[in-house]
Tab-separated table of C-alpha atoms in Angstrom:
chain	number	residue	atom	x	y	z
A	1	MET	CA	43.591	156.064	214.843
A	2	ASN	CA	40.831	153.736	216.161
A	3	LYS	CA	41.397	150.119	215.947
A	4	LYS	CA	38.979	148.375	213.445
A	5	ILE	CA	36.422	146.231	215.229
A	6	ASP	CA	35.187	142.984	213.592
A	7	ILE	CA	32.025	142.649	215.668
A	8	SER	CA	29.871	144.831	217.864
A	9	VAL	CA	27.410	142.797	220.059
A	10	VAL	CA	24.505	145.042	220.926
A	11	ILE	CA	22.377	143.824	223.863
A	12	PRO	CA	19.315	145.530	225.078
A	13	LEU	CA	18.212	144.494	228.501
A	14	LEU	CA	15.744	145.171	231.335
A	15	ASN	CA	16.325	143.755	234.797
A	16	GLU	CA	18.631	140.860	233.720
A	17	ALA	CA	21.092	141.027	236.573
A	18	GLU	CA	21.083	137.237	237.223
A	19	SER	CA	22.224	136.403	233.757
A	20	LEU	CA	24.622	139.212	232.739
A	21	GLN	CA	27.840	137.841	234.234
A	22	GLU	CA	27.278	134.412	232.691
A	23	LEU	CA	26.307	135.864	229.325
A	24	ASN	CA	29.405	138.117	229.183
A	25	GLU	CA	31.750	135.343	230.103
A	26	TRP	CA	30.230	133.177	227.393
A	27	LEU	CA	30.465	135.981	224.811
A	28	VAL	CA	34.087	136.795	225.643
A	29	ARG	CA	34.955	133.139	225.412
A	30	VAL	CA	33.424	132.690	221.967
A	31	LEU	CA	34.725	135.914	220.495
A	32	GLU	CA	38.249	135.473	221.683
A	33	ALA	CA	38.407	131.763	220.738
A	34	ASN	CA	37.537	132.958	217.145
A	35	HIS	CA	40.148	135.812	217.286
A	36	PHE	CA	37.589	138.487	216.673
A	37	SER	CA	38.256	142.106	217.678
A	38	TYR	CA	35.044	143.066	219.304
A	39	GLU	CA	33.080	145.323	221.600
A	40	ILE	CA	30.115	144.298	223.749
A	41	LEU	CA	27.478	147.112	224.128
A	42	TYR	CA	24.898	146.655	226.892
A	43	LEU	CA	21.805	148.894	226.713
A	44	ASP	CA	20.125	149.127	230.146
A	45	ASP	CA	16.674	150.118	229.353
A	46	GLY	CA	15.763	151.503	232.808
A	47	SER	CA	16.410	148.462	234.912
A	48	THR	CA	15.343	148.700	238.491
A	49	ASP	CA	17.639	145.822	239.674
A	50	ASN	CA	21.456	146.113	239.863
A	51	SER	CA	22.011	145.403	236.130
A	52	TRP	CA	23.833	148.608	235.565
A	53	GLN	CA	26.194	148.021	238.625
A	54	ILE	CA	27.181	144.626	237.094
A	55	ILE	CA	27.771	146.219	233.627
A	56	GLN	CA	30.025	148.810	235.259
A	57	GLU	CA	31.977	146.079	237.108
A	58	MET	CA	32.411	144.066	233.865
A	59	ALA	CA	33.425	147.134	231.911
A	60	SER	CA	36.133	147.877	234.558
A	61	LYS	CA	37.649	144.449	233.993
A	62	ASN	CA	37.393	144.426	230.157
A	63	SER	CA	37.717	147.595	228.045
A	64	ALA	CA	35.688	145.903	225.202
A	65	VAL	CA	32.616	146.015	227.466
A	66	LYS	CA	30.666	149.244	227.051
A	67	GLY	CA	27.175	150.340	228.176
A	68	ILE	CA	24.433	152.861	227.942
A	69	GLN	CA	22.015	153.407	230.781
A	70	PHE	CA	18.609	154.936	230.212
A	71	ARG	CA	17.028	157.139	232.773
A	72	ARG	CA	13.890	155.079	232.573
A	73	ASN	CA	12.332	152.333	230.541
A	74	TYR	CA	11.823	153.541	226.946
A	75	GLY	CA	11.415	150.191	225.030
A	76	LYS	CA	13.547	147.837	223.104
A	77	SER	CA	13.429	149.831	219.870
A	78	GLN	CA	14.903	152.953	221.555
A	79	ALA	CA	17.606	150.783	223.184
A	80	LEU	CA	18.562	149.380	219.736
A	81	HIS	CA	18.507	152.756	218.213
A	82	ALA	CA	21.016	153.970	220.745
A	83	GLY	CA	23.110	150.789	220.374
A	84	PHE	CA	23.214	151.064	216.619
A	85	LYS	CA	24.268	154.711	216.817
A	86	GLN	CA	27.077	153.814	219.038
A	87	ALA	CA	28.361	150.502	217.430
A	88	GLN	CA	31.535	150.579	215.511
A	89	GLY	CA	31.991	147.012	214.396
A	90	LYS	CA	32.094	145.946	210.716
A	91	VAL	CA	29.406	143.482	211.660
A	92	ILE	CA	26.653	144.108	214.247
A	93	ILE	CA	25.172	141.183	216.216
A	94	THR	CA	22.041	141.724	218.208
A	95	MET	CA	20.860	139.374	220.966
A	96	ASP	CA	18.789	139.274	224.138
A	97	ALA	CA	20.296	139.201	227.718
A	98	ASP	CA	18.251	136.349	228.922
A	99	LEU	CA	20.535	133.545	227.800
A	100	GLN	CA	17.990	132.155	225.335
A	101	ASP	CA	20.191	133.306	222.551
A	102	SER	CA	23.407	131.330	222.232
A	103	PRO	CA	26.758	133.311	221.614
A	104	ASP	CA	27.943	130.154	219.960
A	105	GLU	CA	25.924	131.120	216.881
A	106	ILE	CA	27.874	134.248	216.311
A	107	PRO	CA	30.799	132.885	214.107
A	108	ALA	CA	28.346	131.399	211.630
A	109	LEU	CA	26.337	134.662	211.520
A	110	TYR	CA	29.423	136.673	211.017
A	111	ASN	CA	30.554	134.480	208.071
A	112	LYS	CA	27.060	134.938	206.532
A	113	ILE	CA	27.650	138.588	206.323
A	114	THR	CA	31.345	138.666	205.493
A	115	ALA	CA	31.732	135.533	203.334
A	116	GLU	CA	28.329	135.239	201.719
A	117	HIS	CA	27.724	138.947	201.525
A	118	TYR	CA	24.295	139.115	203.101
A	119	ASP	CA	23.055	142.647	204.316
A	120	LEU	CA	21.196	141.132	207.164
A	121	VAL	CA	20.785	137.528	208.566
A	122	SER	CA	17.949	136.771	210.973
A	123	GLY	CA	17.995	133.912	213.388
A	124	TRP	CA	15.215	131.325	213.126
A	125	LYS	CA	14.395	129.650	216.386
A	126	LYS	CA	12.968	126.526	214.605
A	127	LYS	CA	12.662	124.526	217.832
A	128	ARG	CA	11.355	126.599	220.721
A	129	TYR	CA	11.033	125.993	224.459
A	130	ASP	CA	8.220	128.550	225.017
A	131	SER	CA	4.664	127.947	225.880
A	132	LYS	CA	2.772	126.723	222.705
A	133	ILE	CA	-0.448	128.468	223.568
A	134	ARG	CA	0.931	131.711	224.791
A	135	LYS	CA	3.894	132.150	222.436
A	136	ASN	CA	4.441	129.554	219.665
A	137	ILE	CA	1.013	129.583	218.021
A	138	PRO	CA	0.605	133.416	218.183
A	139	SER	CA	4.145	133.751	216.943
A	140	LYS	CA	3.411	131.527	213.860
A	141	LEU	CA	0.308	133.725	212.978
A	142	PHE	CA	2.407	136.894	213.473
A	143	ASN	CA	5.261	135.765	211.263
A	144	TRP	CA	2.671	134.534	208.551
A	145	ALA	CA	0.974	137.927	208.540
A	146	ALA	CA	4.408	139.728	208.537
A	147	ARG	CA	5.561	137.629	205.473
A	148	LYS	CA	2.358	138.314	203.606
A	149	THR	CA	2.295	142.061	204.297
A	150	SER	CA	5.938	142.861	203.924
A	151	GLY	CA	7.134	140.450	201.209
A	152	VAL	CA	10.183	139.491	203.397
A	153	GLN	CA	10.331	135.745	203.573
A	154	LEU	CA	11.505	135.039	207.074
A	155	ASN	CA	10.182	132.438	209.469
A	156	ASP	CA	10.959	134.263	212.584
A	157	PHE	CA	10.823	138.081	212.435
A	158	ASN	CA	10.919	138.481	216.250
A	159	CYS	CA	14.155	136.502	216.867
A	160	GLY	CA	16.409	138.931	218.831
A	161	LEU	CA	19.564	137.204	217.404
A	162	LYS	CA	20.426	138.945	214.086
A	163	ALA	CA	23.619	139.957	212.223
A	164	TYR	CA	23.857	143.086	210.147
A	165	LYS	CA	26.474	144.894	207.960
A	166	LYS	CA	27.383	148.052	209.571
A	167	GLU	CA	25.815	150.043	206.733
A	168	VAL	CA	22.383	148.623	207.435
A	169	VAL	CA	22.194	149.763	211.081
A	170	LYS	CA	23.455	153.115	210.207
A	171	ASN	CA	20.752	153.729	207.613
A	172	ILE	CA	17.557	152.496	209.331
A	173	ASP	CA	15.496	154.273	211.823
A	174	VAL	CA	14.285	151.924	214.605
A	175	HIS	CA	11.550	153.799	216.513
A	176	GLY	CA	8.248	153.162	218.380
A	177	GLU	CA	8.041	149.372	218.556
A	178	MET	CA	9.491	148.620	215.198
A	179	HIS	CA	12.310	146.436	216.484
A	180	ARG	CA	10.142	143.400	215.347
A	181	TYR	CA	10.387	144.587	211.814
A	182	ILE	CA	13.984	145.612	211.362
A	183	PRO	CA	14.260	143.238	208.308
A	184	VAL	CA	11.323	145.153	206.667
A	185	LEU	CA	12.976	148.486	207.622
A	186	ALA	CA	16.113	147.220	205.986
A	187	LYS	CA	14.287	146.160	202.887
A	188	ASN	CA	12.674	149.490	202.597
A	189	ALA	CA	15.974	151.258	202.913
A	190	GLY	CA	17.243	149.337	199.868
A	191	PHE	CA	19.023	146.349	201.536
A	192	SER	CA	17.382	143.445	199.861
A	193	ASN	CA	19.946	140.683	200.520
A	194	ILE	CA	18.234	139.279	203.549
A	195	GLY	CA	18.888	135.745	204.843
A	196	GLU	CA	17.948	133.421	207.590
A	197	GLN	CA	19.846	130.921	209.767
A	198	VAL	CA	18.403	128.245	212.050
A	199	VAL	CA	19.718	128.996	215.527
A	200	GLN	CA	19.474	127.159	218.862
A	201	HIS	CA	16.805	128.335	221.289
A	202	GLN	CA	17.406	127.764	224.950
A	203	ALA	CA	14.997	127.639	227.765
A	204	ARG	CA	14.981	130.710	229.964
A	205	LYS	CA	17.344	130.103	232.930
A	206	TYR	CA	16.590	133.074	235.086
A	207	GLY	CA	13.583	135.343	235.754
A	208	GLU	CA	10.460	135.755	233.581
A	209	SER	CA	9.776	137.072	230.113
A	210	LYS	CA	9.189	140.736	229.928
A	211	PHE	CA	6.652	140.217	227.056
A	212	GLY	CA	3.139	138.943	227.301
A	213	MET	CA	0.387	138.290	224.836
A	214	SER	CA	-0.079	142.024	224.296
A	215	ARG	CA	3.124	142.136	222.175
A	216	PHE	CA	1.473	140.062	219.408
A	217	ILE	CA	-1.496	142.488	219.322
A	218	ASN	CA	0.718	145.406	219.226
A	219	GLY	CA	2.855	143.621	216.623
A	220	PHE	CA	-0.030	143.265	214.223
A	221	LEU	CA	-0.951	146.967	214.707
A	222	ASP	CA	2.629	147.992	214.119
A	223	LEU	CA	2.647	145.820	210.926
A	224	ILE	CA	-0.355	147.750	209.563
A	225	THR	CA	1.435	150.963	210.405
A	226	LEU	CA	4.736	149.818	208.733
A	227	TRP	CA	2.790	148.771	205.601
A	228	PHE	CA	1.144	152.102	205.283
A	229	ILE	CA	4.289	154.060	205.946
A	230	SER	CA	6.211	152.031	203.447
A	231	LYS	CA	3.634	152.580	200.798
A	232	PHE	CA	2.541	156.217	201.449
A	233	GLY	CA	4.734	157.537	204.313
A	234	LYS	CA	6.567	159.982	201.962
A	235	ARG	CA	3.322	160.953	200.057
A	236	PRO	CA	0.323	160.879	202.266
A	237	MET	CA	-1.585	163.060	199.861
A	238	HIS	CA	-1.501	160.098	197.351
A	239	PHE	CA	-3.519	158.006	199.621
A	240	PHE	CA	-5.779	160.457	201.559
A	241	GLY	CA	-6.107	162.826	198.633
A	242	ALA	CA	-7.177	159.974	196.210
A	243	LEU	CA	-9.582	158.578	198.807
A	244	GLY	CA	-10.981	162.025	199.538
A	245	THR	CA	-11.438	162.830	195.879
A	246	LEU	CA	-13.339	159.540	195.232
A	247	MET	CA	-15.589	160.126	198.229
A	248	PHE	CA	-16.323	163.701	197.147
A	249	PHE	CA	-16.979	162.535	193.601
A	250	PHE	CA	-19.621	160.086	194.776
A	251	GLY	CA	-21.235	162.790	196.983
A	252	PHE	CA	-21.214	165.146	194.048
A	253	LEU	CA	-22.913	162.421	191.814
A	254	ALA	CA	-25.623	161.900	194.521
A	255	THR	CA	-26.241	165.725	194.676
A	256	VAL	CA	-26.592	165.918	190.941
A	257	THR	CA	-29.058	163.066	191.163
A	258	ILE	CA	-31.043	164.725	193.772
A	259	GLY	CA	-31.186	167.976	191.744
A	260	ALA	CA	-32.155	166.116	188.638
A	261	MET	CA	-34.990	164.334	190.405
A	262	LYS	CA	-36.262	167.601	191.922
A	263	LEU	CA	-36.250	169.374	188.438
A	264	TYR	CA	-37.975	166.443	186.870
A	265	LYS	CA	-40.759	166.575	189.335
A	266	LEU	CA	-41.239	170.327	189.038
A	267	TYR	CA	-41.125	170.258	185.127
A	268	TYR	CA	-43.929	167.657	184.976
A	269	HIS	CA	-45.850	169.154	188.026
A	270	THR	CA	-45.799	166.040	190.009
A	271	PRO	CA	-45.583	166.034	193.815
A	272	ALA	CA	-41.920	166.254	194.787
A	273	VAL	CA	-40.416	164.584	197.940
A	274	LEU	CA	-38.583	166.926	200.360
A	275	ILE	CA	-34.918	166.811	199.747
A	276	THR	CA	-34.299	165.980	203.492
A	277	ASN	CA	-36.554	163.003	203.073
A	278	ASN	CA	-34.557	161.536	200.246
A	279	PRO	CA	-31.920	159.023	201.361
A	280	LEU	CA	-29.508	160.264	198.663
A	281	PHE	CA	-29.383	163.552	200.429
A	282	TYR	CA	-27.757	161.980	203.427
A	283	ILE	CA	-25.419	159.873	201.345
A	284	ALA	CA	-24.335	162.949	199.447
A	285	LEU	CA	-23.773	164.970	202.659
A	286	THR	CA	-21.799	162.218	204.396
A	287	THR	CA	-19.569	161.344	201.408
A	288	MET	CA	-18.769	164.954	200.617
A	289	LEU	CA	-17.835	165.729	204.133
A	290	MET	CA	-15.753	162.588	204.409
A	291	GLY	CA	-14.079	163.521	201.126
A	292	VAL	CA	-13.150	166.959	202.442
A	293	GLN	CA	-11.808	165.455	205.679
A	294	PHE	CA	-9.668	162.770	203.864
A	295	PHE	CA	-8.259	165.480	201.587
A	296	LEU	CA	-7.428	167.749	204.513
A	297	ALA	CA	-5.703	164.733	206.358
A	298	GLY	CA	-3.450	164.252	203.276
A	299	PHE	CA	-2.685	167.928	203.171
A	300	ILE	CA	-1.805	168.072	206.895
A	301	GLY	CA	0.282	165.011	206.440
A	302	GLU	CA	2.292	166.766	203.732
A	303	LEU	CA	2.716	169.764	206.012
A	304	VAL	CA	3.894	167.548	208.940
A	305	LEU	CA	6.464	165.858	206.694
A	306	ARG	CA	7.875	169.164	205.639
A	307	THR	CA	8.177	170.464	209.117
A	308	LYS	CA	9.198	167.299	210.913
A	309	ARG	CA	12.115	167.736	213.298
A	310	ASP	CA	14.171	165.008	215.073
A	311	GLU	CA	12.728	164.548	218.475
A	312	LYS	CA	14.726	163.364	221.494
A	313	ARG	CA	13.464	159.768	222.087
A	314	TYR	CA	15.209	158.862	225.231
A	315	GLU	CA	17.378	160.279	228.153
A	316	ILE	CA	20.730	158.798	228.757
A	317	ALA	CA	21.664	158.666	232.503
A	318	ASP	CA	25.145	157.186	232.150
A	319	ILE	CA	27.416	155.871	229.471
A	320	ILE	CA	30.607	153.727	229.328
A	321	THR	CA	32.732	154.127	226.189
A	322	HIS	CA	36.213	153.868	227.605
């Protein structure tokens, strides 16, 4: 019989060899001081430094340390997906490996889940030590848009430090670049008790950030995708079919109008304009073609949903599970 685990700490990383030993010692110190049974799961997302060798060394000294190594870099969402699949703790904590997230926050996050019965608690780095121009201002705009679009009232969607009930991580599908929107995925899966906790943000001690300005652009595009999927992901015909029908109807009205005008001219023996010289002809042609295309897009979307199969998202090169 497996021993019950209080906390699984899931840490995706890419080339963080300099900080791993210090982070692990800090985590172990906090978790053991609070008498938690725990596992620390490192997800090496294709590091090219010696991160995996360090993880192997730490695991040889502490059986609670586990790891998964990807064959190449697949992205943070895929790393979290693999970590969530492996995690066995009653509460799952996610955090970054760059020492900007403080392990000292873990007991308070754990209590939020167990004592206050939240499904998910997201960290809020209220005071940040990042560049205001490159990160802080874009982050505020990004979070505002995410709140308005999703209805989830969080101040910091992108904070890596979060706590989850085990049931949450086992029932959400983190894919693509959707790690930014895990609270939205949780809400869409029926976990509505989502909270927030102010956490300490620390200046980066080693190396450089792996994310640039492009993450905010990609984040906004992903937000649009998530909004659409949450509204119409299981019924694409409701969106594309309705839009296609509307476009086709306008095209049909334009065609009827052209026909009526032609018949009127012929009946009263007045000179008639060639149909191809009538602007309505092109409006009718364009809208009817677009209508058919939208309708077909919805139909194809329905077929894709019905024939969708699980795809392998990443290749695992090595795994430490003890």
